[in-house]
Coordinates of C-alpha atoms in Angstrom, one line a residue:
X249 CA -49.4 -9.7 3.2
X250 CA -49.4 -6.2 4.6
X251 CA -48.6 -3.0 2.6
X252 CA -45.7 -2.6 4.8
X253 CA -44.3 -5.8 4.2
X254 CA -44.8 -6.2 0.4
X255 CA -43.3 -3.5 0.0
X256 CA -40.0 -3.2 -2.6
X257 CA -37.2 -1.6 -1.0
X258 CA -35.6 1.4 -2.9
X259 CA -32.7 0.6 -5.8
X260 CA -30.5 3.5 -4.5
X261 CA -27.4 4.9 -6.8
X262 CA -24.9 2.9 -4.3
X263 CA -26.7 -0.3 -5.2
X264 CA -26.3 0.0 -8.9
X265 CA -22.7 0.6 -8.5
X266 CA -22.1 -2.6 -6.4
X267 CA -24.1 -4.2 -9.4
X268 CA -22.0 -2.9 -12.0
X269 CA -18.8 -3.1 -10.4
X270 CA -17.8 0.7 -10.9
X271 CA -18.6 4.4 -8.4
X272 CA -21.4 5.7 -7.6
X273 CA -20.0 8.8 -9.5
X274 CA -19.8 6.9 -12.6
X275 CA -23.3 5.5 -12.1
X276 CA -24.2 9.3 -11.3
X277 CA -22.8 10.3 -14.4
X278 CA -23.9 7.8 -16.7
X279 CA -28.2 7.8 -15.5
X280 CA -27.4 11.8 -15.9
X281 CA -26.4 11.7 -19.6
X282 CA -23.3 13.6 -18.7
X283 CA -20.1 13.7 -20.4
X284 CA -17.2 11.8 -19.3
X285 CA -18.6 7.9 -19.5
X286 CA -17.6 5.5 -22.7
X287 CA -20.7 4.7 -24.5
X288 CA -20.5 1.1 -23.9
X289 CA -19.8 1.7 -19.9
X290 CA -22.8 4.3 -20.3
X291 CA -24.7 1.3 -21.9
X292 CA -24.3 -1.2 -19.4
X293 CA -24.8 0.9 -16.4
X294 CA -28.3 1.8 -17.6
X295 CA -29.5 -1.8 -18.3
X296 CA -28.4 -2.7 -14.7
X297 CA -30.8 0.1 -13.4
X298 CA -33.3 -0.7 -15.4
X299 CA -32.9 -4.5 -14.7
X300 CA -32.8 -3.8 -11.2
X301 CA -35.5 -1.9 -11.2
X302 CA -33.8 1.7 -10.5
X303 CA -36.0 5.1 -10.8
X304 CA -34.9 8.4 -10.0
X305 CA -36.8 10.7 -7.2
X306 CA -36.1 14.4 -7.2
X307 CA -33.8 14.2 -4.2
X308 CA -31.6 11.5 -5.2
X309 CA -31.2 13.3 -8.9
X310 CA -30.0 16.1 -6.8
X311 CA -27.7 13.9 -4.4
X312 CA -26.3 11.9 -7.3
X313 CA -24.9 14.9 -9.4
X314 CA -23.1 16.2 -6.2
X315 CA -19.8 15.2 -5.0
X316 CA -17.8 15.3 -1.9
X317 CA -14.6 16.5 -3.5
X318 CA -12.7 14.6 -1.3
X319 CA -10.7 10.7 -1.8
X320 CA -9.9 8.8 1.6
X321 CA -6.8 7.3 2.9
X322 CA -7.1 5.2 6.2
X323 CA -4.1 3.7 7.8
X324 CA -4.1 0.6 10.3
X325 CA -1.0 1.9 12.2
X326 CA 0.0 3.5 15.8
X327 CA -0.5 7.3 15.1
X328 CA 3.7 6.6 17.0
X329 CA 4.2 4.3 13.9
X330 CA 2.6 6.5 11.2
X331 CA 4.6 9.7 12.6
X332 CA 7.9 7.9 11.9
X333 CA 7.7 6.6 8.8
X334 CA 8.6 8.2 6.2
X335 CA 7.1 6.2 3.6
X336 CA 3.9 7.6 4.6
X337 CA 4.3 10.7 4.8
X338 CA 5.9 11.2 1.4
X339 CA 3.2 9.0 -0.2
X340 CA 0.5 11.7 1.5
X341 CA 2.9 14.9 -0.1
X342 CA 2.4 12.8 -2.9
X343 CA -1.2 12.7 -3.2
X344 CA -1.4 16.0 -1.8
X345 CA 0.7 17.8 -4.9
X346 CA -2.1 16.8 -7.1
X347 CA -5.2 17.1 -5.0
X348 CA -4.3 20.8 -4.0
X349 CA -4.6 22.1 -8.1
X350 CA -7.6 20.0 -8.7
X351 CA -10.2 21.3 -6.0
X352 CA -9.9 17.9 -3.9
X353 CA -9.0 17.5 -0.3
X354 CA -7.1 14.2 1.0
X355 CA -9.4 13.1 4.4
X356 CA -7.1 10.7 6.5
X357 CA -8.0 8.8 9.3
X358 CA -5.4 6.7 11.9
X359 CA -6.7 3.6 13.4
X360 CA -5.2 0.6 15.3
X361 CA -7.5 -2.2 14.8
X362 CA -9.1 -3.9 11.5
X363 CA -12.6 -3.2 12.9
X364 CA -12.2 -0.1 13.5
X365 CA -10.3 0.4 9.8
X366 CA -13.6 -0.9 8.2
X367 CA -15.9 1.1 10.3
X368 CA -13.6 4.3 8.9
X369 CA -14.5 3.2 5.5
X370 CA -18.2 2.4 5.8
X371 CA -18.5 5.8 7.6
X372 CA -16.9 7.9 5.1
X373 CA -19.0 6.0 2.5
X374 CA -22.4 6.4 4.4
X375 CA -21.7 10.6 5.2
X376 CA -21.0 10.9 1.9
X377 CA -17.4 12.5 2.7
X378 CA -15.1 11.2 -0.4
X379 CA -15.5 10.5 -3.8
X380 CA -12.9 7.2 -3.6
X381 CA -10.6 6.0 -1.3
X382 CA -6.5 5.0 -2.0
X383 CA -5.8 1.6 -0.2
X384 CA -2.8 0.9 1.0
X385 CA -0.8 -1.9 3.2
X386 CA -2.8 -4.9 1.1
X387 CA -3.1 -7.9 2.7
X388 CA -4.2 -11.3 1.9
X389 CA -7.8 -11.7 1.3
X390 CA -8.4 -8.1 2.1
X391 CA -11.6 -7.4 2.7
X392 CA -11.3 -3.7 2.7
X393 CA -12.2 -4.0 -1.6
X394 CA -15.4 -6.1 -0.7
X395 CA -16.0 -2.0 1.3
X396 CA -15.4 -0.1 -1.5
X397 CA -17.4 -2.5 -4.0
X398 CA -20.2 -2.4 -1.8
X399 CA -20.0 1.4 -1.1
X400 CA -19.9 2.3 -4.7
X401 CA -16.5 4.4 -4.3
X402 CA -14.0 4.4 -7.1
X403 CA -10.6 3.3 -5.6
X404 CA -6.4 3.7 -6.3
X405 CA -4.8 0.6 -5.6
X406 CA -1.3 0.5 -4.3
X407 CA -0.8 -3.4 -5.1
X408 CA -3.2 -5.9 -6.9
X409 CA -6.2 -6.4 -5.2
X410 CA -8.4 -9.7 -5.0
X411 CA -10.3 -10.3 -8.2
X412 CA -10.7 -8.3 -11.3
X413 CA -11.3 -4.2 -11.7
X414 CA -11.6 -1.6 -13.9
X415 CA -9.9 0.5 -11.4
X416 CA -6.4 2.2 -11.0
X417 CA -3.6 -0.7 -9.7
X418 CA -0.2 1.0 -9.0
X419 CA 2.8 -2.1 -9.3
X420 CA 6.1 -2.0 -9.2
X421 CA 9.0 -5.1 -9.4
X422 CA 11.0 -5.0 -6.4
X423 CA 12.6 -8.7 -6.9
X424 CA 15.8 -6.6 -9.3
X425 CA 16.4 -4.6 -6.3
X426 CA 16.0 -7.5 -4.3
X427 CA 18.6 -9.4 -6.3
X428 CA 21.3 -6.7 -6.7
X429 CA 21.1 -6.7 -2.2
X430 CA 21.5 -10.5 -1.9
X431 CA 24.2 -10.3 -4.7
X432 CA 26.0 -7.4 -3.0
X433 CA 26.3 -9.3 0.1
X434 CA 27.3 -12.7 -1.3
X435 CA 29.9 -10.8 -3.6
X436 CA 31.4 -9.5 0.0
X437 CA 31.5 -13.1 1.4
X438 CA 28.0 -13.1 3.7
X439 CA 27.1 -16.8 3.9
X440 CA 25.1 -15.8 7.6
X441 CA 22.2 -13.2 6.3
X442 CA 19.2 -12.9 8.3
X443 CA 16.1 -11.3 7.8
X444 CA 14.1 -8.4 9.5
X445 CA 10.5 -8.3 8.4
X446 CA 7.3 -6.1 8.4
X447 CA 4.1 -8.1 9.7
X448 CA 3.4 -11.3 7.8
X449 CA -0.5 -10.1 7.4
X450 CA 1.0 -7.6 5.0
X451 CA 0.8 -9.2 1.8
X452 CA 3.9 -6.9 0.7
X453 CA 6.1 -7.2 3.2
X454 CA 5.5 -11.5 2.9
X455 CA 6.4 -11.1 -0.6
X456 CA 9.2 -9.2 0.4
X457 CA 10.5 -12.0 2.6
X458 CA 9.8 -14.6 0.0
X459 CA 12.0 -13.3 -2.4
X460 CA 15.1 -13.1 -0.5
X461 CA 14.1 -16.3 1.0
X462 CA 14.2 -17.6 -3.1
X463 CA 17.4 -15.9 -3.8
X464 CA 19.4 -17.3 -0.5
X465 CA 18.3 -20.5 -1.5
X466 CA 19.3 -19.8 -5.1
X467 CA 22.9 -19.3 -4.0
X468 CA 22.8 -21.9 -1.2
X469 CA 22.6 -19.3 2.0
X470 CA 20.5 -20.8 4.9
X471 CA 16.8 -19.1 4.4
X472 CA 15.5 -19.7 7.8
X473 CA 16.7 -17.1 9.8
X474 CA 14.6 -14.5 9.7
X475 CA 12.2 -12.2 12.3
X476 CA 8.6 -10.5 11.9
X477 CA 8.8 -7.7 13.4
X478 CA 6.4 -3.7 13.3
X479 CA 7.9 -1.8 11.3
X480 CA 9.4 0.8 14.9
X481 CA 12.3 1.1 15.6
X482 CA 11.7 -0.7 19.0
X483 CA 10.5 -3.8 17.0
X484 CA 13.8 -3.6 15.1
X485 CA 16.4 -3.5 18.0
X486 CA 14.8 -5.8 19.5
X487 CA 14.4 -8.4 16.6
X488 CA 18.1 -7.7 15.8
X489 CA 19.0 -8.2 20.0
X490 CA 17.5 -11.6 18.9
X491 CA 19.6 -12.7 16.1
X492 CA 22.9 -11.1 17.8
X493 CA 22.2 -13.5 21.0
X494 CA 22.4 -17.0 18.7
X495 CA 25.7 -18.6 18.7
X496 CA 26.5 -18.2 15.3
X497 CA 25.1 -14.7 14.7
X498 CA 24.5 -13.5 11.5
X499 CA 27.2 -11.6 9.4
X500 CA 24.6 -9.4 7.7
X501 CA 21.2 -8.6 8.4
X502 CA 18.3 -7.3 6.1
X503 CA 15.6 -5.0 7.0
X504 CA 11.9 -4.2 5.9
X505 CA 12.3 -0.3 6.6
X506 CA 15.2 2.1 7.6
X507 CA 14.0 2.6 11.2
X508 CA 14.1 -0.8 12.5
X509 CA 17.8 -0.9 10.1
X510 CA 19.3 2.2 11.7
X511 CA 17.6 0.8 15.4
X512 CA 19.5 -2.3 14.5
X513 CA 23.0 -0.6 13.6
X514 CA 22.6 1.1 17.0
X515 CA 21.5 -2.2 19.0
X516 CA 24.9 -4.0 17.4
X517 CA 27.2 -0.9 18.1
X518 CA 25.8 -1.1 21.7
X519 CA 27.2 -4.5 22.0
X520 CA 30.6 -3.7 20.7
X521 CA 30.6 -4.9 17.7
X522 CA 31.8 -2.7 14.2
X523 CA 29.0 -2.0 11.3
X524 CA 30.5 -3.0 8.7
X525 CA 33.2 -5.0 10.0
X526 CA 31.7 -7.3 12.0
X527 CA 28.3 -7.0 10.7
X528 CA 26.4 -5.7 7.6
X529 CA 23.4 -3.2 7.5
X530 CA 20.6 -3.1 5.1
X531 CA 17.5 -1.4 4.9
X532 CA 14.9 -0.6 2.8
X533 CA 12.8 2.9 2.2
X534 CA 16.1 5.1 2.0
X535 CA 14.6 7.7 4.0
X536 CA 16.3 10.7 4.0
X537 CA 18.2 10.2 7.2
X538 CA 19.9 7.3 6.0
X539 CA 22.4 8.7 3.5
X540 CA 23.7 11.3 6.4
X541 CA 24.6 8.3 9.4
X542 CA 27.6 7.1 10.2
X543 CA 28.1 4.7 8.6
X544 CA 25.4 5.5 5.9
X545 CA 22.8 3.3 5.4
X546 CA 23.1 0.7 2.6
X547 CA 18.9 0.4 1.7
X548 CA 16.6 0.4 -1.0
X549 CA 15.5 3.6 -2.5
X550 CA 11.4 3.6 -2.9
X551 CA 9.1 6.2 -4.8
X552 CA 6.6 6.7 -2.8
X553 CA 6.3 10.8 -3.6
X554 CA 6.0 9.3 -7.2
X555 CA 3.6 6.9 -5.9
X556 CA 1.2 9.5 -4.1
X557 CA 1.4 11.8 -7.4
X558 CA 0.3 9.0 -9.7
X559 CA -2.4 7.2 -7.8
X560 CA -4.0 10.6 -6.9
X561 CA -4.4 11.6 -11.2
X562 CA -5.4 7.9 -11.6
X563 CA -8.1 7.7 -8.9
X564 CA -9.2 11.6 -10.1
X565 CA -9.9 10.3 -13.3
X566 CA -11.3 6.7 -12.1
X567 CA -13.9 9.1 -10.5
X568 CA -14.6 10.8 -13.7
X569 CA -15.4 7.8 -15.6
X570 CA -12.1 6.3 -16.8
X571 CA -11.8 2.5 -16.7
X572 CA -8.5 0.8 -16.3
X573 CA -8.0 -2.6 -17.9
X574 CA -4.1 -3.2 -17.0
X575 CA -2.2 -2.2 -14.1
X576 CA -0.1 0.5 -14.0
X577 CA 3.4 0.3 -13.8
X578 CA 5.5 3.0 -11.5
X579 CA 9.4 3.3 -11.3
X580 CA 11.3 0.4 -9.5
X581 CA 12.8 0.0 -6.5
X582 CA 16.3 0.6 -6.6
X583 CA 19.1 -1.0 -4.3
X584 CA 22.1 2.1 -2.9
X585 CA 25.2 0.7 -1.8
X586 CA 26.6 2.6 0.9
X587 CA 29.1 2.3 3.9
X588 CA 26.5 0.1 6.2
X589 CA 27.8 -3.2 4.2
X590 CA 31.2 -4.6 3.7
X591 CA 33.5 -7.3 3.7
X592 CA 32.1 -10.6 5.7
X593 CA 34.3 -11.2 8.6
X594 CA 36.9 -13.7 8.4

């Protein structure tokens, strides 16, 4: 065997981190003696670099105890989609209130494809550019964790991810708000109530439409009319044209967001039809637009300033060494009544 080829390859910091299951910070931190790291996290991080076979080099002792000052949020969306939404934004003003007093920078990246979303996160992990990453938009068997894992990166959860971790999970309920909309409507006499979804690859928005799917069945509604739709407001009118041209329309429709809810309002209004007298309006965000239309939007109210603000602290202190056992709980969804939903028509 050649010297070349019996040679061991290099246990790098990264690689202890994947092994352990936590950052390459808190590997950094815990091979540096420094302050910060539970003894028994300390404990087992140094017996997987000895087990692998880890040894420190001059340069990467003086890599390791540098940071980038910097956590990652990459969104799969149209930058049209992104600049819309006002989920988004408020969830980046969010993160933004604490990063800006702590010496950190948010580095966001747009992409429209899931390649190109995991070659955003290997990149910022391989330039060294963030410290962790906040993932958002879960979906089923997301692979984006398997990234993060593999990259040594401490990570803010917005939703549980696959498998176990001992880092920040953000959940909320949103089946009470859920229940008070369904409720509202059948209270008003809505036997017809259709459904306007986000794409069914988001594992929220499919949990959305599940639970109103349980509830209609529950109180004996029809559960099969519903649409997937993008989240634009083009999506929306053009899911709710749908629904308006069956024979037995609807009498009330729900939405995943305000904008395909208010594009809906407009597409019914265009065809004549009164909102709410001859069909009901939901949505679901309450962006701040919604409470000013006419009719005001009926929607669910969301957090996600609240949101943003949490998950940033979390995912600050994740970096510094703190492990998470449970999830953390933020404030509810909550459903807002307005002028948007009335009376069924007789």
């Amino acid at each position: 065997m050649s010297e070349k080829s019996g040679r061991r390859k290099a246990v790098r910091i990264s690689d202890v981190a994947a092994a352990a299951g936590v950052s390459k910070a808190l590997v950094s931190y815990a091979l540096n003696d420094r302050p910060g790291v539970k003894e028994s996290t300390r404990a087992r991080i140094v017996e997987t670099a000895r087990t692998m076979g880890w040894t420190p080099s001059l340069r990467a002792r003086s890599l390791s105890v540098s940071r980038a000052y910097a956590i990652g949020l990459v969104f799969q969306k149209s930058p049209e989609a992104l600049a819309s939404d006002q989920y988004f934004t408020s969830l980046m003003a969010g993160l933004q209130s604490v990063l800006s007093t702590s010496q950190y920078s948010l580095v966001t990246e747009v992409v429209d494809t899931p390649e190109a979303e995991s070659a955003a996160y290997r990149r910022l992990a391989r330039d060294g550019r963030v410290d962790g990453m906040v993932v958002v938009d879960l979906r089923r068997d997301d692979a984006r964790f398997a990234l993060v894992r593999e990259a040594g990166l401490a990570f803010a959860s917005l939703g549980r991810p696959p498998g176990p971790t001992t880092m920040p999970v953000l959940v909320y309920d949103e089946e009470p708000a859920i229940t008070d909309v369904v409720d509202h409507l059948v209270s008003l006499g809505h036997r017809r109530i259709a459904q306007v979804v986000g794409p069914q690859g988001n594992a929220s928005a499919q949990v959305r439409r599940e639970l109103y799917q349980r509830l209609f069945r529950a109180r004996g509604i029809d559960d099969s009319h519903w649409i997937e739709s993008d989240y634009t407001a083009a999506g929306g009118r053009a899911a709710t044209a749908r629904l308006l041209d069956a024979e037995a329309h609807p009498t009330a429709i729900v939405y995943s967001n305000d904008l395909m809810a208010v594009a809906g309002t407009s597409a019914a209004i265009s065809r004549g039809l009164r909102v709410p007298g001859d069909i009901s309006i939901v949505g679901w965000d309450d962006i701040t637009l919604s409470q000013y239309l006419h009719p005001a939007l009926s929607t669910v109210s969301q957090h996600p300033f609240d949101d943003g603000r949490i998950a940033a602290r979390l995912l600050l202190e994740a970096i510094g060494g703190r492990e998470f056992v449970e999830p953390v709980r933020t404030p509810d969804p909550v459903f807002v009544p307005r002028e948007s939903s009335g009376p069924a028509p007789l």
